[in-house]
C-alpha positions as a Python dict, from the first residue, in 0.01 Angstrom:
ca = {
    (1, 'M'): (0, 0, 0),
    (2, 'R'): (-169, -189, 286),
    (3, 'F'): (-361, -403, 36),
    (4, 'Y'): (-42, -464, -161),
    (5, 'L'): (149, -582, 148),
    (6, 'L'): (-136, -807, 258),
    (7, 'A'): (-152, -957, -90),
    (8, 'L'): (217, -1036, -83),
    (9, 'A'): (192, -1185, 265),
    (10, 'A'): (-85, -1415, 150),
    (11, 'L'): (117, -1568, -130),
    (12, 'A'): (276, -1911, -92),
    (13, 'L'): (643, -1858, -10),
    (14, 'T'): (752, -2215, -67),
    (15, 'G'): (660, -2214, -435),
    (16, 'C'): (537, -2572, -419),
    (17, 'A'): (174, -2499, -508),
    (18, 'T'): (67, -2508, -872),
    (19, 'T'): (-198, -2268, -997),
    (20, 'S'): (-456, -2438, -1218),
    (21, 'G'): (-496, -2274, -1557),
    (22, 'D'): (-868, -2224, -1508),
    (23, 'M'): (-798, -2033, -1184),
    (24, 'L'): (-579, -1772, -1351),
    (25, 'K'): (-720, -1424, -1395),
    (26, 'S'): (-597, -1190, -1664),
    (27, 'G'): (-383, -896, -1564),
    (28, 'A'): (-78, -839, -1345),
    (29, 'T'): (-38, -965, -990),
    (30, 'P'): (257, -946, -749),
    (31, 'Q'): (404, -1280, -646),
    (32, 'V'): (682, -1387, -413),
    (33, 'V'): (871, -1713, -362),
    (34, 'R'): (1125, -1826, -106),
    (35, 'L'): (1453, -1975, -223),
    (36, 'R'): (1652, -2251, -55),
    (37, 'D'): (1879, -2001, 122),
    (38, 'G'): (1576, -1840, 289),
    (39, 'S'): (1578, -1526, 76),
    (40, 'T'): (1276, -1423, -128),
    (41, 'V'): (1222, -1301, -484),
    (42, 'Q'): (937, -1070, -569),
    (43, 'Y'): (807, -1071, -923),
    (44, 'M'): (513, -965, -1136),
    (45, 'E'): (308, -1230, -1309),
    (46, 'Y'): (109, -1110, -1609),
    (47, 'I'): (-166, -1326, -1759),
    (48, 'P'): (-283, -1199, -2100),
    (49, 'A'): (-650, -1133, -2170),
    (50, 'S'): (-626, -1384, -2454),
    (51, 'Y'): (-551, -1674, -2219),
    (52, 'H'): (-836, -1923, -2196),
    (53, 'G'): (-659, -2241, -2091),
    (54, 'G'): (-387, -2476, -2208),
    (55, 'K'): (-13, -2426, -2222),
    (56, 'A'): (105, -2072, -2294),
    (57, 'P'): (434, -1924, -2417),
    (58, 'V'): (623, -1729, -2151),
    (59, 'I'): (840, -1417, -2168),
    (60, 'I'): (1089, -1369, -1885),
    (61, 'F'): (1161, -998, -1853),
    (62, 'L'): (1459, -857, -1660),
    (63, 'H'): (1431, -488, -1571),
    (64, 'G'): (1698, -219, -1571),
    (65, 'S'): (1869, -55, -1274),
    (66, 'G'): (1602, 214, -1246),
    (67, 'E'): (1339, -43, -1148),
    (68, 'A'): (1539, -214, -872),
    (69, 'G'): (1415, -184, -514),
    (70, 'S'): (1132, -311, -297),
    (71, 'D'): (823, -194, -491),
    (72, 'V'): (777, -482, -732),
    (73, 'T'): (524, -291, -944),
    (74, 'R'): (815, -77, -1068),
    (75, 'V'): (921, -361, -1297),
    (76, 'M'): (614, -278, -1506),
    (77, 'G'): (769, 46, -1630),
    (78, 'P'): (972, 9, -1951),
    (79, 'G'): (946, -323, -2130),
    (80, 'P'): (679, -530, -2304),
    (81, 'W'): (395, -417, -2077),
    (82, 'A'): (241, -140, -2290),
    (83, 'Y'): (238, -360, -2597),
    (84, 'A'): (81, -649, -2405),
    (85, 'K'): (-198, -429, -2269),
    (86, 'A'): (-267, -267, -2607),
    (87, 'H'): (-302, -596, -2796),
    (88, 'P'): (-589, -823, -2683),
    (89, 'D'): (-440, -1113, -2881),
    (90, 'F'): (-105, -1094, -2698),
    (91, 'P'): (-41, -1463, -2621),
    (92, 'F'): (242, -1455, -2367),
    (93, 'I'): (247, -1490, -1992),
    (94, 'I'): (510, -1250, -1855),
    (95, 'L'): (721, -1323, -1548),
    (96, 'A'): (934, -1033, -1425),
    (97, 'P'): (1151, -1065, -1111),
    (98, 'Q'): (1282, -763, -923),
    (99, 'Q'): (1633, -697, -802),
    (100, 'P'): (1628, -571, -440),
    (101, 'R'): (1955, -386, -501),
    (102, 'D'): (2126, -230, -799),
    (103, 'E'): (2365, -513, -876),
    (104, 'E'): (2424, -767, -1150),
    (105, 'W'): (2160, -1032, -1210),
    (106, 'E'): (2273, -1369, -1077),
    (107, 'P'): (2198, -1659, -1317),
    (108, 'K'): (2198, -1928, -1046),
    (109, 'R'): (1952, -1733, -835),
    (110, 'L'): (1736, -1660, -1138),
    (111, 'K'): (1734, -2028, -1231),
    (112, 'E'): (1606, -2129, -889),
    (113, 'W'): (1342, -1855, -897),
    (114, 'L'): (1220, -1959, -1243),
    (115, 'D'): (1203, -2326, -1147),
    (116, 'I'): (948, -2226, -883),
    (117, 'A'): (763, -1953, -1072),
    (118, 'E'): (730, -2159, -1389),
    (119, 'A'): (579, -2450, -1196),
    (120, 'R'): (294, -2227, -1078),
    (121, 'I'): (166, -2146, -1426),
    (122, 'P'): (60, -2343, -1737),
    (123, 'A'): (389, -2273, -1913),
    (124, 'D'): (477, -2422, -2250),
    (125, 'K'): (830, -2527, -2160),
    (126, 'H'): (923, -2544, -2527),
    (127, 'R'): (845, -2173, -2564),
    (128, 'I'): (1021, -1988, -2282),
    (129, 'Y'): (1175, -1659, -2402),
    (130, 'L'): (1425, -1433, -2225),
    (131, 'T'): (1462, -1059, -2265),
    (132, 'G'): (1579, -762, -2062),
    (133, 'L'): (1692, -402, -2093),
    (134, 'S'): (2014, -230, -1984),
    (135, 'L'): (2107, -407, -1659),
    (136, 'G'): (1850, -667, -1761),
    (137, 'G'): (2004, -689, -2108),
    (138, 'G'): (2329, -784, -1938),
    (139, 'G'): (2132, -1031, -1729),
    (140, 'A'): (1979, -1185, -2039),
    (141, 'W'): (2323, -1242, -2190),
    (142, 'A'): (2462, -1384, -1865),
    (143, 'W'): (2166, -1613, -1791),
    (144, 'G'): (2144, -1727, -2150),
    (145, 'I'): (2513, -1823, -2149),
    (146, 'H'): (2476, -1993, -1810),
    (147, 'Q'): (2165, -2193, -1906),
    (148, 'P'): (2149, -2196, -2287),
    (149, 'R'): (1907, -2487, -2329),
    (150, 'R'): (1632, -2333, -2120),
    (151, 'F'): (1529, -2057, -2358),
    (152, 'A'): (1392, -2091, -2708),
    (153, 'A'): (1511, -1740, -2795),
    (154, 'I'): (1689, -1451, -2623),
    (155, 'A'): (1650, -1076, -2687),
    (156, 'P'): (1893, -850, -2494),
    (157, 'V'): (1827, -474, -2525),
    (158, 'S'): (2102, -218, -2457),
    (159, 'G'): (2294, -501, -2293),
    (160, 'Y'): (2650, -611, -2229),
    (161, 'S'): (2838, -907, -2089),
    (162, 'N'): (3157, -978, -1901),
    (163, 'A'): (3171, -1324, -2057),
    (164, 'K'): (3479, -1386, -2267),
    (165, 'T'): (3296, -1615, -2505),
    (166, 'P'): (2929, -1670, -2585),
    (167, 'C'): (2985, -2007, -2754),
    (168, 'A'): (2746, -2174, -2511),
    (169, 'L'): (2478, -1998, -2719),
    (170, 'K'): (2585, -2152, -3049),
    (171, 'N'): (2257, -2345, -3080),
    (172, 'N'): (2038, -2058, -2965),
    (173, 'H'): (1841, -1786, -3143),
    (174, 'I'): (1937, -1431, -3041),
    (175, 'W'): (1811, -1090, -3145),
    (176, 'A'): (2004, -810, -2976),
    (177, 'F'): (1925, -438, -2990),
    (178, 'H'): (2142, -134, -2918),
    (179, 'G'): (2163, 240, -2982),
    (180, 'E'): (2468, 347, -3184),
    (181, 'T'): (2524, 652, -2964),
    (182, 'D'): (2451, 483, -2628),
    (183, 'D'): (2649, 678, -2368),
    (184, 'V'): (2544, 461, -2070),
    (185, 'V'): (2626, 115, -2205),
    (186, 'P'): (2844, 190, -2509),
    (187, 'I'): (2783, -28, -2809),
    (188, 'T'): (3151, -126, -2791),
    (189, 'D'): (3061, -320, -2474),
    (190, 'E'): (2829, -549, -2670),
    (191, 'R'): (2939, -558, -3033),
    (192, 'P'): (3240, -788, -2967),
    (193, 'L'): (3004, -1032, -2793),
    (194, 'V'): (2770, -1031, -3092),
    (195, 'D'): (3060, -1085, -3332),
    (196, 'A'): (3193, -1371, -3118),
    (197, 'A'): (2848, -1534, -3110),
    (198, 'K'): (2838, -1522, -3489),
    (199, 'V'): (3180, -1687, -3509),
    (200, 'C'): (3057, -1959, -3272),
    (201, 'G'): (2767, -2030, -3508),
    (202, 'A'): (2479, -1876, -3312),
    (203, 'D'): (2171, -1767, -3503),
    (204, 'I'): (2200, -1399, -3415),
    (205, 'T'): (2057, -1075, -3550),
    (206, 'Y'): (2189, -740, -3433),
    (207, 'T'): (1964, -437, -3471),
    (208, 'V'): (2144, -106, -3420),
    (209, 'Y'): (1945, 218, -3405),
    (210, 'P'): (2177, 464, -3586),
    (211, 'D'): (2074, 772, -3388),
    (212, 'G'): (1965, 585, -3075),
    (213, 'N'): (2106, 648, -2731),
    (214, 'H'): (2058, 419, -2430),
    (215, 'N'): (1681, 391, -2463),
    (216, 'A'): (1662, 128, -2734),
    (217, 'W'): (1376, -41, -2553),
    (218, 'D'): (1079, 178, -2644),
    (219, 'A'): (1120, 104, -3013),
    (220, 'T'): (1212, -260, -2953),
    (221, 'Y'): (921, -356, -2730),
    (222, 'A'): (672, -167, -2947),
    (223, 'N'): (774, -372, -3250),
    (224, 'P'): (532, -658, -3327),
    (225, 'A'): (811, -832, -3519),
    (226, 'L'): (984, -912, -3188),
    (227, 'Y'): (688, -1110, -3056),
    (228, 'A'): (636, -1286, -3389),
    (229, 'W'): (1007, -1375, -3387),
    (230, 'F'): (974, -1524, -3039),
    (231, 'L'): (689, -1747, -3153),
    (232, 'D'): (889, -1862, -3454),
    (233, 'H'): (1122, -2048, -3218),
    (234, 'K'): (1068, -2353, -2998),
    (235, 'N'): (1305, -2575, -2804),
}
């Protein structure tokens, strides 16, 4: 823990420094940036073993409520992490912020964080992808609707949204996932949003696991088709 705290303290809080691609080391490291209001955002930055320079596609991952808190390494629980580690050819950099409290993700705050975090890495800005599970699935919907042109594709898992209309996403590519028997975030909280997105003209696929409960993420993030689908789309 002492090493972890020292590592965080040594990071640049202003976010103005850019990390050269040839200085990046593969693996996961904790990062922190300071926002304009003086608050900070902790996040994990994962550089794949396959990275050897140049611009790289980026997955933004938003965790669920169980990973909120002050230990940023908790965000590396459920999600794309196991798949990334098990596949040496995994091409994506992963950026995963942490919520300090169990509350809704705030798109404006996330935007400011990503502006800083993205500038530190050799990101291919035409291939930025957004995904999240449960609370993070709701965050993916909300952020995608708030800033639709930023992401080449969006993949909410076990998500929901309080938005009345998703028509801001009409030019986006969406693949949403949900368990039919989800008793934490009922599928009825998301299905109307998916149907409305279709009416608006969004390119959307909805995968429903017939016998699946809330944990739709293990199957989703273990599926190589998801990562191939991400790479099929560019802004």
